[in-house]
PQR file with spaces between the fields and no chain letter, atoms N, CA, C, O and H, PARSE charges and radii, in Angstrom:
ATOM       1  N    PHE     1      77.154   95.301   74.770 -0.4000 1.5000
ATOM       2  CA   PHE     1      77.813   94.229   74.122 -0.0000 2.0000
ATOM       3  C    PHE     1      78.692   93.270   74.961  0.5500 1.7000
ATOM       4  O    PHE     1      79.182   93.451   76.076 -0.5500 1.4000
ATOM       5  N    GLN     2      78.763   92.186   74.121 -0.4000 1.5000
ATOM       6  CA   GLN     2      79.194   91.151   75.112 -0.0000 2.0000
ATOM       7  C    GLN     2      80.671   91.282   75.758  0.5500 1.7000
ATOM       8  O    GLN     2      81.589   91.840   75.156 -0.5500 1.4000
ATOM       9  H    GLN     2      78.365   92.039   73.216  0.4000 1.0000
ATOM      10  N    ARG     3      80.792   90.776   76.898 -0.4000 1.5000
ATOM      11  CA   ARG     3      82.241   90.921   77.780 -0.0000 2.0000
ATOM      12  C    ARG     3      83.183   90.235   76.676  0.5500 1.7000
ATOM      13  O    ARG     3      84.087   90.976   76.290 -0.5500 1.4000
ATOM      14  H    ARG     3      80.047   90.322   77.387  0.4000 1.0000
ATOM      15  N    SER     4      83.144   89.077   76.149 -0.4000 1.5000
ATOM      16  CA   SER     4      84.124   88.450   75.453 -0.0000 2.0000
ATOM      17  C    SER     4      84.963   89.205   74.206  0.5500 1.7000
ATOM      18  O    SER     4      86.168   89.177   73.955 -0.5500 1.4000
ATOM      19  H    SER     4      82.410   88.475   76.462  0.4000 1.0000
ATOM      20  N    ARG     5      83.469   90.130   73.286 -0.4000 1.5000
ATOM      21  CA   ARG     5      83.872   90.813   72.280 -0.0000 2.0000
ATOM      22  C    ARG     5      84.850   91.916   72.940  0.5500 1.7000
ATOM      23  O    ARG     5      85.757   92.393   72.258 -0.5500 1.4000
ATOM      24  H    ARG     5      82.490   90.153   73.491  0.4000 1.0000
ATOM      25  N    ALA     6      84.681   92.247   74.063 -0.4000 1.5000
ATOM      26  CA   ALA     6      85.648   93.056   74.466 -0.0000 2.0000
ATOM      27  C    ALA     6      87.207   92.781   74.618  0.5500 1.7000
ATOM      28  O    ALA     6      88.165   93.499   74.329 -0.5500 1.4000
ATOM      29  H    ALA     6      83.944   91.859   74.616  0.4000 1.0000
ATOM      30  N    PHE     7      87.146   91.499   75.169 -0.4000 1.5000
ATOM      31  CA   PHE     7      88.322   90.858   75.190 -0.0000 2.0000
ATOM      32  C    PHE     7      89.127   90.461   73.962  0.5500 1.7000
ATOM      33  O    PHE     7      90.353   90.507   73.869 -0.5500 1.4000
ATOM      34  H    PHE     7      86.368   90.916   75.404  0.4000 1.0000
ATOM      35  N    LEU     8      88.147   90.013   72.911 -0.4000 1.5000
ATOM      36  CA   LEU     8      88.640   89.847   71.488 -0.0000 2.0000
ATOM      37  C    LEU     8      89.288   91.167   70.909  0.5500 1.7000
ATOM      38  O    LEU     8      90.290   91.110   70.197 -0.5500 1.4000
ATOM      39  H    LEU     8      87.151   89.976   72.987  0.4000 1.0000
ATOM      40  N    PHE     9      88.852   92.015   71.146 -0.4000 1.5000
ATOM      41  CA   PHE     9      89.149   93.283   70.788 -0.0000 2.0000
ATOM      42  C    PHE     9      90.590   93.504   71.416  0.5500 1.7000
ATOM      43  O    PHE     9      91.656   93.599   70.809 -0.5500 1.4000
ATOM      44  H    PHE     9      88.037   92.062   71.725  0.4000 1.0000
ATOM      45  N    LEU    10      90.366   93.560   72.743 -0.4000 1.5000
ATOM      46  CA   LEU    10      91.903   93.841   73.387 -0.0000 2.0000
ATOM      47  C    LEU    10      93.142   93.054   72.755  0.5500 1.7000
ATOM      48  O    LEU    10      94.265   93.413   72.400 -0.5500 1.4000
ATOM      49  H    LEU    10      89.499   93.483   73.237  0.4000 1.0000
ATOM      50  N    ASN    11      92.410   91.725   72.765 -0.4000 1.5000
ATOM      51  CA   ASN    11      93.617   90.546   72.264 -0.0000 2.0000
ATOM      52  C    ASN    11      94.201   91.233   70.661  0.5500 1.7000
ATOM      53  O    ASN    11      95.389   91.288   70.340 -0.5500 1.4000
ATOM      54  H    ASN    11      91.498   91.434   73.053  0.4000 1.0000
ATOM      55  N    GLU    12      93.061   91.700   69.829 -0.4000 1.5000
ATOM      56  CA   GLU    12      93.522   92.197   68.511 -0.0000 2.0000
ATOM      57  C    GLU    12      94.352   93.562   68.686  0.5500 1.7000
ATOM      58  O    GLU    12      95.192   93.830   67.826 -0.5500 1.4000
ATOM      59  H    GLU    12      92.096   91.655   70.090  0.4000 1.0000
ATOM      60  N    VAL    13      94.164   94.363   69.682 -0.4000 1.5000
ATOM      61  CA   VAL    13      94.809   95.340   69.538 -0.0000 2.0000
ATOM      62  C    VAL    13      96.064   94.860   70.195  0.5500 1.7000
ATOM      63  O    VAL    13      97.005   95.454   69.668 -0.5500 1.4000
ATOM      64  H    VAL    13      93.482   94.145   70.380  0.4000 1.0000
ATOM      65  N    LYS    14      96.448   94.096   71.054 -0.4000 1.5000
ATOM      66  CA   LYS    14      97.645   93.744   71.468 -0.0000 2.0000
ATOM      67  C    LYS    14      98.414   92.978   70.524  0.5500 1.7000
ATOM      68  O    LYS    14      99.638   93.052   70.415 -0.5500 1.4000
ATOM      69  H    LYS    14      95.684   93.613   71.482  0.4000 1.0000
ATOM      70  N    ARG    15      97.699   92.283   69.884 -0.4000 1.5000
ATOM      71  CA   ARG    15      98.428   91.631   68.557 -0.0000 2.0000
ATOM      72  C    ARG    15      98.941   92.496   67.412  0.5500 1.7000
ATOM      73  O    ARG    15      99.909   92.152   66.736 -0.5500 1.4000
ATOM      74  H    ARG    15      96.705   92.223   69.972  0.4000 1.0000
ATOM      75  N    ARG    16      98.334   93.517   67.232 -0.4000 1.5000
ATOM      76  CA   ARG    16      98.712   94.371   66.378 -0.0000 2.0000
ATOM      77  C    ARG    16      99.924   95.571   66.707  0.5500 1.7000
ATOM      78  O    ARG    16     100.633   96.193   65.916 -0.5500 1.4000
ATOM      79  H    ARG    16      97.547   93.797   67.781  0.4000 1.0000
ATOM      80  N    PHE    17      99.846   95.625   68.290 -0.4000 1.5000
ATOM      81  CA   PHE    17     100.910   96.435   68.713 -0.0000 2.0000
ATOM      82  C    PHE    17     102.044   95.752   68.766  0.5500 1.7000
ATOM      83  O    PHE    17     103.101   96.328   68.507 -0.5500 1.4000
ATOM      84  H    PHE    17      99.270   95.120   68.933  0.4000 1.0000
ATOM      85  N    MET    18     102.020   94.497   69.088 -0.4000 1.5000
ATOM      86  CA   MET    18     103.071   93.744   69.326 -0.0000 2.0000
ATOM      87  C    MET    18     103.704   93.504   67.979  0.5500 1.7000
ATOM      88  O    MET    18     104.933   93.436   67.968 -0.5500 1.4000
ATOM      89  H    MET    18     101.161   94.029   69.299  0.4000 1.0000
ATOM      90  N    SER    19     102.919   93.336   66.609 -0.4000 1.5000
ATOM      91  CA   SER    19     103.111   93.026   65.308 -0.0000 2.0000
ATOM      92  C    SER    19     103.981   94.317   64.881  0.5500 1.7000
ATOM      93  O    SER    19     104.894   94.059   64.097 -0.5500 1.4000
ATOM      94  H    SER    19     101.921   93.391   66.618  0.4000 1.0000
ATOM      95  N    LEU    20     103.855   95.549   65.237 -0.4000 1.5000
ATOM      96  CA   LEU    20     104.396   96.605   64.955 -0.0000 2.0000
ATOM      97  C    LEU    20     105.758   97.076   65.873  0.5500 1.7000
ATOM      98  O    LEU    20     106.750   97.490   65.274 -0.5500 1.4000
ATOM      99  H    LEU    20     103.112   95.759   65.874  0.4000 1.0000
ATOM     100  N    PHE    21     105.745   96.993   67.292 -0.4000 1.5000
ATOM     101  CA   PHE    21     106.692   97.266   67.857 -0.0000 2.0000
ATOM     102  C    PHE    21     107.511   95.997   68.313  0.5500 1.7000
ATOM     103  O    PHE    21     108.734   96.120   68.379 -0.5500 1.4000
ATOM     104  H    PHE    21     104.939   96.656   67.779  0.4000 1.0000
ATOM     105  N    GLY    22     107.014   94.958   68.586 -0.4000 1.5000
ATOM     106  CA   GLY    22     107.813   93.826   68.940 -0.0000 2.0000
ATOM     107  C    GLY    22     108.401   93.804   70.151  0.5500 1.7000
ATOM     108  O    GLY    22     107.826   93.915   71.234 -0.5500 1.4000
ATOM     109  H    GLY    22     106.021   94.858   68.532  0.4000 1.0000
ATOM     110  N    GLU    23     109.688   93.643   69.935 -0.4000 1.5000
ATOM     111  CA   GLU    23     110.972   93.764   71.047 -0.0000 2.0000
ATOM     112  C    GLU    23     111.118   94.996   71.609  0.5500 1.7000
ATOM     113  O    GLU    23     111.547   95.100   72.758 -0.5500 1.4000
ATOM     114  H    GLU    23     110.156   93.553   69.056  0.4000 1.0000
ATOM     115  N    THR    24     110.754   96.151   70.808 -0.4000 1.5000
ATOM     116  CA   THR    24     111.215   97.542   71.421 -0.0000 2.0000
ATOM     117  C    THR    24     110.259   97.758   72.558  0.5500 1.7000
ATOM     118  O    THR    24     110.626   98.467   73.495 -0.5500 1.4000
ATOM     119  H    THR    24     110.406   96.067   69.875  0.4000 1.0000
ATOM     120  N    ALA    25     109.039   97.197   72.561 -0.4000 1.5000
ATOM     121  CA   ALA    25     108.203   97.520   73.670 -0.0000 2.0000
ATOM     122  C    ALA    25     108.525   97.174   74.688  0.5500 1.7000
ATOM     123  O    ALA    25     108.119   97.830   75.647 -0.5500 1.4000
ATOM     124  H    ALA    25     108.741   96.621   71.799  0.4000 1.0000
ATOM     125  N    GLN    26     109.432   95.944   74.941 -0.4000 1.5000
ATOM     126  CA   GLN    26     110.013   95.492   76.122 -0.0000 2.0000
ATOM     127  C    GLN    26     110.840   96.285   76.690  0.5500 1.7000
ATOM     128  O    GLN    26     110.945   96.208   77.914 -0.5500 1.4000
ATOM     129  H    GLN    26     109.762   95.410   74.162  0.4000 1.0000
ATOM     130  N    THR    27     111.680   97.297   75.915 -0.4000 1.5000
ATOM     131  CA   THR    27     112.627   97.895   76.353 -0.0000 2.0000
ATOM     132  C    THR    27     112.019   99.592   76.521  0.5500 1.7000
ATOM     133  O    THR    27     112.770  100.505   76.865 -0.5500 1.4000
ATOM     134  H    THR    27     111.595   97.359   74.921  0.4000 1.0000
ATOM     135  N    ALA    28     110.798   99.760   76.265 -0.4000 1.5000
ATOM     136  CA   ALA    28     110.219  101.201   76.496 -0.0000 2.0000
ATOM     137  C    ALA    28     110.635  101.505   77.775  0.5500 1.7000
ATOM     138  O    ALA    28     110.841  100.652   78.638 -0.5500 1.4000
ATOM     139  H    ALA    28     110.188   99.019   75.986  0.4000 1.0000
ATOM     140  N    ILE    29     110.797  103.001   77.962 -0.4000 1.5000
ATOM     141  CA   ILE    29     111.042  103.683   79.134 -0.0000 2.0000
ATOM     142  C    ILE    29     109.832  103.883   80.089  0.5500 1.7000
ATOM     143  O    ILE    29     108.916  104.657   79.809 -0.5500 1.4000
ATOM     144  H    ILE    29     110.629  103.694   77.261  0.4000 1.0000
ATOM     145  N    PRO    30     109.869  103.228   81.107 -0.5600 1.5000
ATOM     146  CA   PRO    30     108.544  103.254   82.015  0.2800 2.0000
ATOM     147  C    PRO    30     107.751  104.252   82.090  0.5500 1.7000
ATOM     148  O    PRO    30     106.541  104.062   81.971 -0.5500 1.4000
ATOM     149  N    TYR    31     108.271  105.534   82.306 -0.4000 1.5000
ATOM     150  CA   TYR    31     107.160  106.473   82.550 -0.0000 2.0000
ATOM     151  C    TYR    31     107.271  107.246   81.270  0.5500 1.7000
ATOM     152  O    TYR    31     106.757  108.363   81.212 -0.5500 1.4000
ATOM     153  H    TYR    31     109.254  105.689   82.403  0.4000 1.0000
ATOM     154  N    ALA    32     107.794  106.826   80.416 -0.4000 1.5000
ATOM     155  CA   ALA    32     107.803  107.702   79.084 -0.0000 2.0000
ATOM     156  C    ALA    32     106.241  108.449   78.635  0.5500 1.7000
ATOM     157  O    ALA    32     106.144  109.565   78.125 -0.5500 1.4000
ATOM     158  H    ALA    32     108.211  105.918   80.462  0.4000 1.0000
ATOM     159  N    MET    33     105.203  107.623   78.934 -0.4000 1.5000
ATOM     160  CA   MET    33     103.743  108.460   78.460 -0.0000 2.0000
ATOM     161  C    MET    33     103.174  108.807   79.823  0.5500 1.7000
ATOM     162  O    MET    33     101.946  108.891   79.783 -0.5500 1.4000
ATOM     163  H    MET    33     105.281  106.716   79.348  0.4000 1.0000
ATOM     164  N    LYS    34     103.754  109.056   81.136 -0.4000 1.5000
ATOM     165  CA   LYS    34     103.225  109.415   82.255 -0.0000 2.0000
ATOM     166  C    LYS    34     102.611  110.658   81.952  0.5500 1.7000
ATOM     167  O    LYS    34     101.576  110.965   82.545 -0.5500 1.4000
ATOM     168  H    LYS    34     104.751  108.988   81.169  0.4000 1.0000
ATOM     169  N    HIS    35     103.169  111.497   81.012 -0.4000 1.5000
ATOM     170  CA   HIS    35     102.358  113.072   80.981 -0.0000 2.0000
ATOM     171  C    HIS    35     101.139  112.986   80.148  0.5500 1.7000
ATOM     172  O    HIS    35     100.677  114.100   79.902 -0.5500 1.4000
ATOM     173  H    HIS    35     104.009  111.247   80.531  0.4000 1.0000
ATOM     174  N    TYR    36     100.416  111.902   79.592 -0.4000 1.5000
ATOM     175  CA   TYR    36      99.548  111.739   79.366 -0.0000 2.0000
ATOM     176  C    TYR    36      98.281  111.285   80.054  0.5500 1.7000
ATOM     177  O    TYR    36      97.152  111.575   79.659 -0.5500 1.4000
ATOM     178  H    TYR    36     100.791  110.997   79.792  0.4000 1.0000
ATOM     179  N    SER    37      98.530  110.629   81.002 -0.4000 1.5000
ATOM     180  CA   SER    37      97.753  110.241   82.346 -0.0000 2.0000
ATOM     181  C    SER    37      97.633  111.419   83.237  0.5500 1.7000
ATOM     182  O    SER    37      96.652  111.425   83.981 -0.5500 1.4000
ATOM     183  H    SER    37      99.447  110.393   81.323  0.4000 1.0000
ATOM     184  N    GLU    38      98.521  112.499   83.301 -0.4000 1.5000
ATOM     185  CA   GLU    38      98.315  113.583   84.001 -0.0000 2.0000
ATOM     186  C    GLU    38      98.070  114.855   83.381  0.5500 1.7000
ATOM     187  O    GLU    38      98.453  115.848   83.999 -0.5500 1.4000
ATOM     188  H    GLU    38      99.319  112.495   82.698  0.4000 1.0000
ATOM     189  N    SER    39      97.461  115.016   82.193 -0.4000 1.5000
ATOM     190  CA   SER    39      96.956  115.964   81.371 -0.0000 2.0000
ATOM     191  C    SER    39      95.855  116.800   82.099  0.5500 1.7000
ATOM     192  O    SER    39      95.161  116.133   82.866 -0.5500 1.4000
ATOM     193  H    SER    39      97.150  114.209   81.691  0.4000 1.0000
ATOM     194  N    LYS    40      95.551  118.172   82.006 -0.4000 1.5000
ATOM     195  CA   LYS    40      94.413  118.708   82.260 -0.0000 2.0000
ATOM     196  C    LYS    40      93.504  118.512   81.185  0.5500 1.7000
ATOM     197  O    LYS    40      92.314  118.806   81.297 -0.5500 1.4000
ATOM     198  H    LYS    40      96.115  118.714   81.383  0.4000 1.0000
ATOM     199  N    ASP    41      94.019  118.008   80.098 -0.4000 1.5000
ATOM     200  CA   ASP    41      92.770  117.575   78.879 -0.0000 2.0000
ATOM     201  C    ASP    41      91.995  116.516   79.294  0.5500 1.7000
ATOM     202  O    ASP    41      90.777  116.391   79.161 -0.5500 1.4000
ATOM     203  H    ASP    41      94.986  117.769   80.007  0.4000 1.0000
ATOM     204  N    LEU    42      92.980  115.570   79.936 -0.4000 1.5000
ATOM     205  CA   LEU    42      92.153  114.503   80.494 -0.0000 2.0000
ATOM     206  C    LEU    42      91.207  114.616   81.624  0.5500 1.7000
ATOM     207  O    LEU    42      90.226  113.873   81.616 -0.5500 1.4000
ATOM     208  H    LEU    42      93.969  115.671   80.044  0.4000 1.0000
ATOM     209  N    GLU    43      91.372  115.425   82.562 -0.4000 1.5000
ATOM     210  CA   GLU    43      90.557  116.009   83.623 -0.0000 2.0000
ATOM     211  C    GLU    43      89.312  116.463   83.084  0.5500 1.7000
ATOM     212  O    GLU    43      88.210  116.121   83.511 -0.5500 1.4000
ATOM     213  H    GLU    43      92.170  116.028   82.568  0.4000 1.0000
ATOM     214  N    THR    44      89.569  117.408   81.934 -0.4000 1.5000
ATOM     215  CA   THR    44      88.349  118.038   81.301 -0.0000 2.0000
ATOM     216  C    THR    44      87.278  116.982   80.565  0.5500 1.7000
ATOM     217  O    THR    44      86.050  117.043   80.633 -0.5500 1.4000
ATOM     218  H    THR    44      90.464  117.687   81.587  0.4000 1.0000
ATOM     219  N    ILE    45      88.076  116.005   79.848 -0.4000 1.5000
ATOM     220  CA   ILE    45      87.185  114.904   79.565 -0.0000 2.0000
ATOM     221  C    ILE    45      86.503  114.292   80.471  0.5500 1.7000
ATOM     222  O    ILE    45      85.274  114.266   80.406 -0.5500 1.4000
ATOM     223  H    ILE    45      89.074  115.955   79.793  0.4000 1.0000
ATOM     224  N    SER    46      87.095  113.779   81.332 -0.4000 1.5000
ATOM     225  CA   SER    46      86.430  112.969   82.716 -0.0000 2.0000
ATOM     226  C    SER    46      85.233  113.643   83.112  0.5500 1.7000
ATOM     227  O    SER    46      84.163  113.038   83.175 -0.5500 1.4000
ATOM     228  H    SER    46      88.093  113.800   81.384  0.4000 1.0000
ATOM     229  N    ARG    47      85.365  115.100   83.436 -0.4000 1.5000
ATOM     230  CA   ARG    47      84.485  115.841   83.724 -0.0000 2.0000
ATOM     231  C    ARG    47      83.370  115.951   82.907  0.5500 1.7000
ATOM     232  O    ARG    47      82.252  115.826   83.406 -0.5500 1.4000
ATOM     233  H    ARG    47      86.234  115.593   83.384  0.4000 1.0000
ATOM     234  N    VAL    48      83.551  116.223   81.414 -0.4000 1.5000
ATOM     235  CA   VAL    48      82.471  115.985   80.383 -0.0000 2.0000
ATOM     236  C    VAL    48      81.887  114.499   80.730  0.5500 1.7000
ATOM     237  O    VAL    48      80.719  114.416   81.109 -0.5500 1.4000
ATOM     238  H    VAL    48      84.459  116.324   81.009  0.4000 1.0000
ATOM     239  N    HIS    49      82.472  113.642   80.637 -0.4000 1.5000
ATOM     240  CA   HIS    49      81.866  112.176   80.408 -0.0000 2.0000
ATOM     241  C    HIS    49      81.063  112.224   81.698  0.5500 1.7000
ATOM     242  O    HIS    49      79.850  112.072   81.552 -0.5500 1.4000
ATOM     243  H    HIS    49      83.421  113.710   80.329  0.4000 1.0000
ATOM     244  N    GLY    50      81.497  112.398   82.886 -0.4000 1.5000
ATOM     245  CA   GLY    50      80.587  112.616   83.970 -0.0000 2.0000
ATOM     246  C    GLY    50      79.330  113.451   83.802  0.5500 1.7000
ATOM     247  O    GLY    50      78.223  113.051   84.165 -0.5500 1.4000
ATOM     248  H    GLY    50      82.482  112.521   83.005  0.4000 1.0000
ATOM     249  N    GLU    51      79.543  114.575   83.260 -0.4000 1.5000
ATOM     250  CA   GLU    51      78.238  115.631   83.081 -0.0000 2.0000
ATOM     251  C    GLU    51      77.138  114.652   81.964  0.5500 1.7000
ATOM     252  O    GLU    51      75.918  114.542   82.088 -0.5500 1.4000
ATOM     253  H    GLU    51      80.442  114.899   82.965  0.4000 1.0000
ATOM     254  N    LEU    52      78.014  114.027   80.890 -0.4000 1.5000
ATOM     255  CA   LEU    52      76.940  113.235   80.009 -0.0000 2.0000
ATOM     256  C    LEU    52      76.302  112.349   80.768  0.5500 1.7000
ATOM     257  O    LEU    52      75.076  112.328   80.665 -0.5500 1.4000
ATOM     258  H    LEU    52      79.005  114.117   80.789  0.4000 1.0000
ATOM     259  N    ASP    53      76.897  111.501   81.617 -0.4000 1.5000
ATOM     260  CA   ASP    53      76.244  110.596   81.967 -0.0000 2.0000
ATOM     261  C    ASP    53      75.105  110.715   83.078  0.5500 1.7000
ATOM     262  O    ASP    53      74.198  109.898   83.234 -0.5500 1.4000
ATOM     263  H    ASP    53      77.893  111.518   81.701  0.4000 1.0000
ATOM     264  N    GLU    54      75.314  111.887   83.828 -0.4000 1.5000
ATOM     265  CA   GLU    54      74.098  112.828   84.680 -0.0000 2.0000
ATOM     266  C    GLU    54      73.261  112.884   83.800  0.5500 1.7000
ATOM     267  O    GLU    54      72.175  112.397   84.115 -0.5500 1.4000
ATOM     268  H    GLU    54      76.051  112.551   83.700  0.4000 1.0000
ATOM     269  N    LEU    55      73.369  113.443   82.441 -0.4000 1.5000
ATOM     270  CA   LEU    55      72.322  113.937   81.913 -0.0000 2.0000
ATOM     271  C    LEU    55      71.648  112.759   80.955  0.5500 1.7000
ATOM     272  O    LEU    55      70.518  112.860   80.478 -0.5500 1.4000
ATOM     273  H    LEU    55      74.251  113.839   82.185  0.4000 1.0000
ATOM     274  N    LYS    56      72.405  111.791   80.785 -0.4000 1.5000
ATOM     275  CA   LYS    56      71.754  110.580   80.258 -0.0000 2.0000
ATOM     276  C    LYS    56      70.616  110.180   81.360  0.5500 1.7000
ATOM     277  O    LYS    56      69.417  110.104   81.095 -0.5500 1.4000
ATOM     278  H    LYS    56      73.323  111.710   81.173  0.4000 1.0000
ATOM     279  N    ASN    57      71.176  109.947   82.594 -0.4000 1.5000
ATOM     280  CA   ASN    57      70.408  109.721   83.731 -0.0000 2.0000
ATOM     281  C    ASN    57      68.942  110.504   83.810  0.5500 1.7000
ATOM     282  O    ASN    57      67.874  109.932   84.030 -0.5500 1.4000
ATOM     283  H    ASN    57      72.150  110.009   82.809  0.4000 1.0000
ATOM     284  N    ILE    58      69.084  111.710   83.621 -0.4000 1.5000
ATOM     285  CA   ILE    58      68.067  112.798   83.629 -0.0000 2.0000
ATOM     286  C    ILE    58      67.025  112.380   82.761  0.5500 1.7000
ATOM     287  O    ILE    58      65.823  112.476   83.009 -0.5500 1.4000
ATOM     288  H    ILE    58      69.952  112.174   83.443  0.4000 1.0000
ATOM     289  N    MET    59      67.540  111.911   81.729 -0.4000 1.5000
ATOM     290  CA   MET    59      66.819  111.829   80.229 -0.0000 2.0000
ATOM     291  C    MET    59      65.948  110.509   80.612  0.5500 1.7000
ATOM     292  O    MET    59      64.718  110.468   80.582 -0.5500 1.4000
ATOM     293  H    MET    59      68.517  111.833   81.528  0.4000 1.0000
ATOM     294  N    VAL    60      66.659  109.624   80.913 -0.4000 1.5000
ATOM     295  CA   VAL    60      65.973  108.270   81.110 -0.0000 2.0000
ATOM     296  C    VAL    60      64.721  108.150   82.217  0.5500 1.7000
ATOM     297  O    VAL    60      63.838  107.293   82.185 -0.5500 1.4000
ATOM     298  H    VAL    60      67.658  109.658   80.938  0.4000 1.0000
ATOM     299  N    LYS    61      64.850  109.117   83.110 -0.4000 1.5000
ATOM     300  CA   LYS    61      63.845  109.210   84.002 -0.0000 2.0000
ATOM     301  C    LYS    61      62.741  110.036   83.407  0.5500 1.7000
ATOM     302  O    LYS    61      61.716  110.252   84.053 -0.5500 1.4000
ATOM     303  H    LYS    61      65.567  109.813   83.137  0.4000 1.0000
């Protein structure tokens, strides 16, 4: 897909987020969602994505 579409999508996400949360987003606790980025589930998902990428490369060859 086009790079410009990706940025259009991100701008739409930002617009919706700000319309829902507005000023409260500016006062969010900085590390309130840190546990989501350190989740073991995230590691598993990343590993599976890597395996899928390897499989795709094999299938293309």
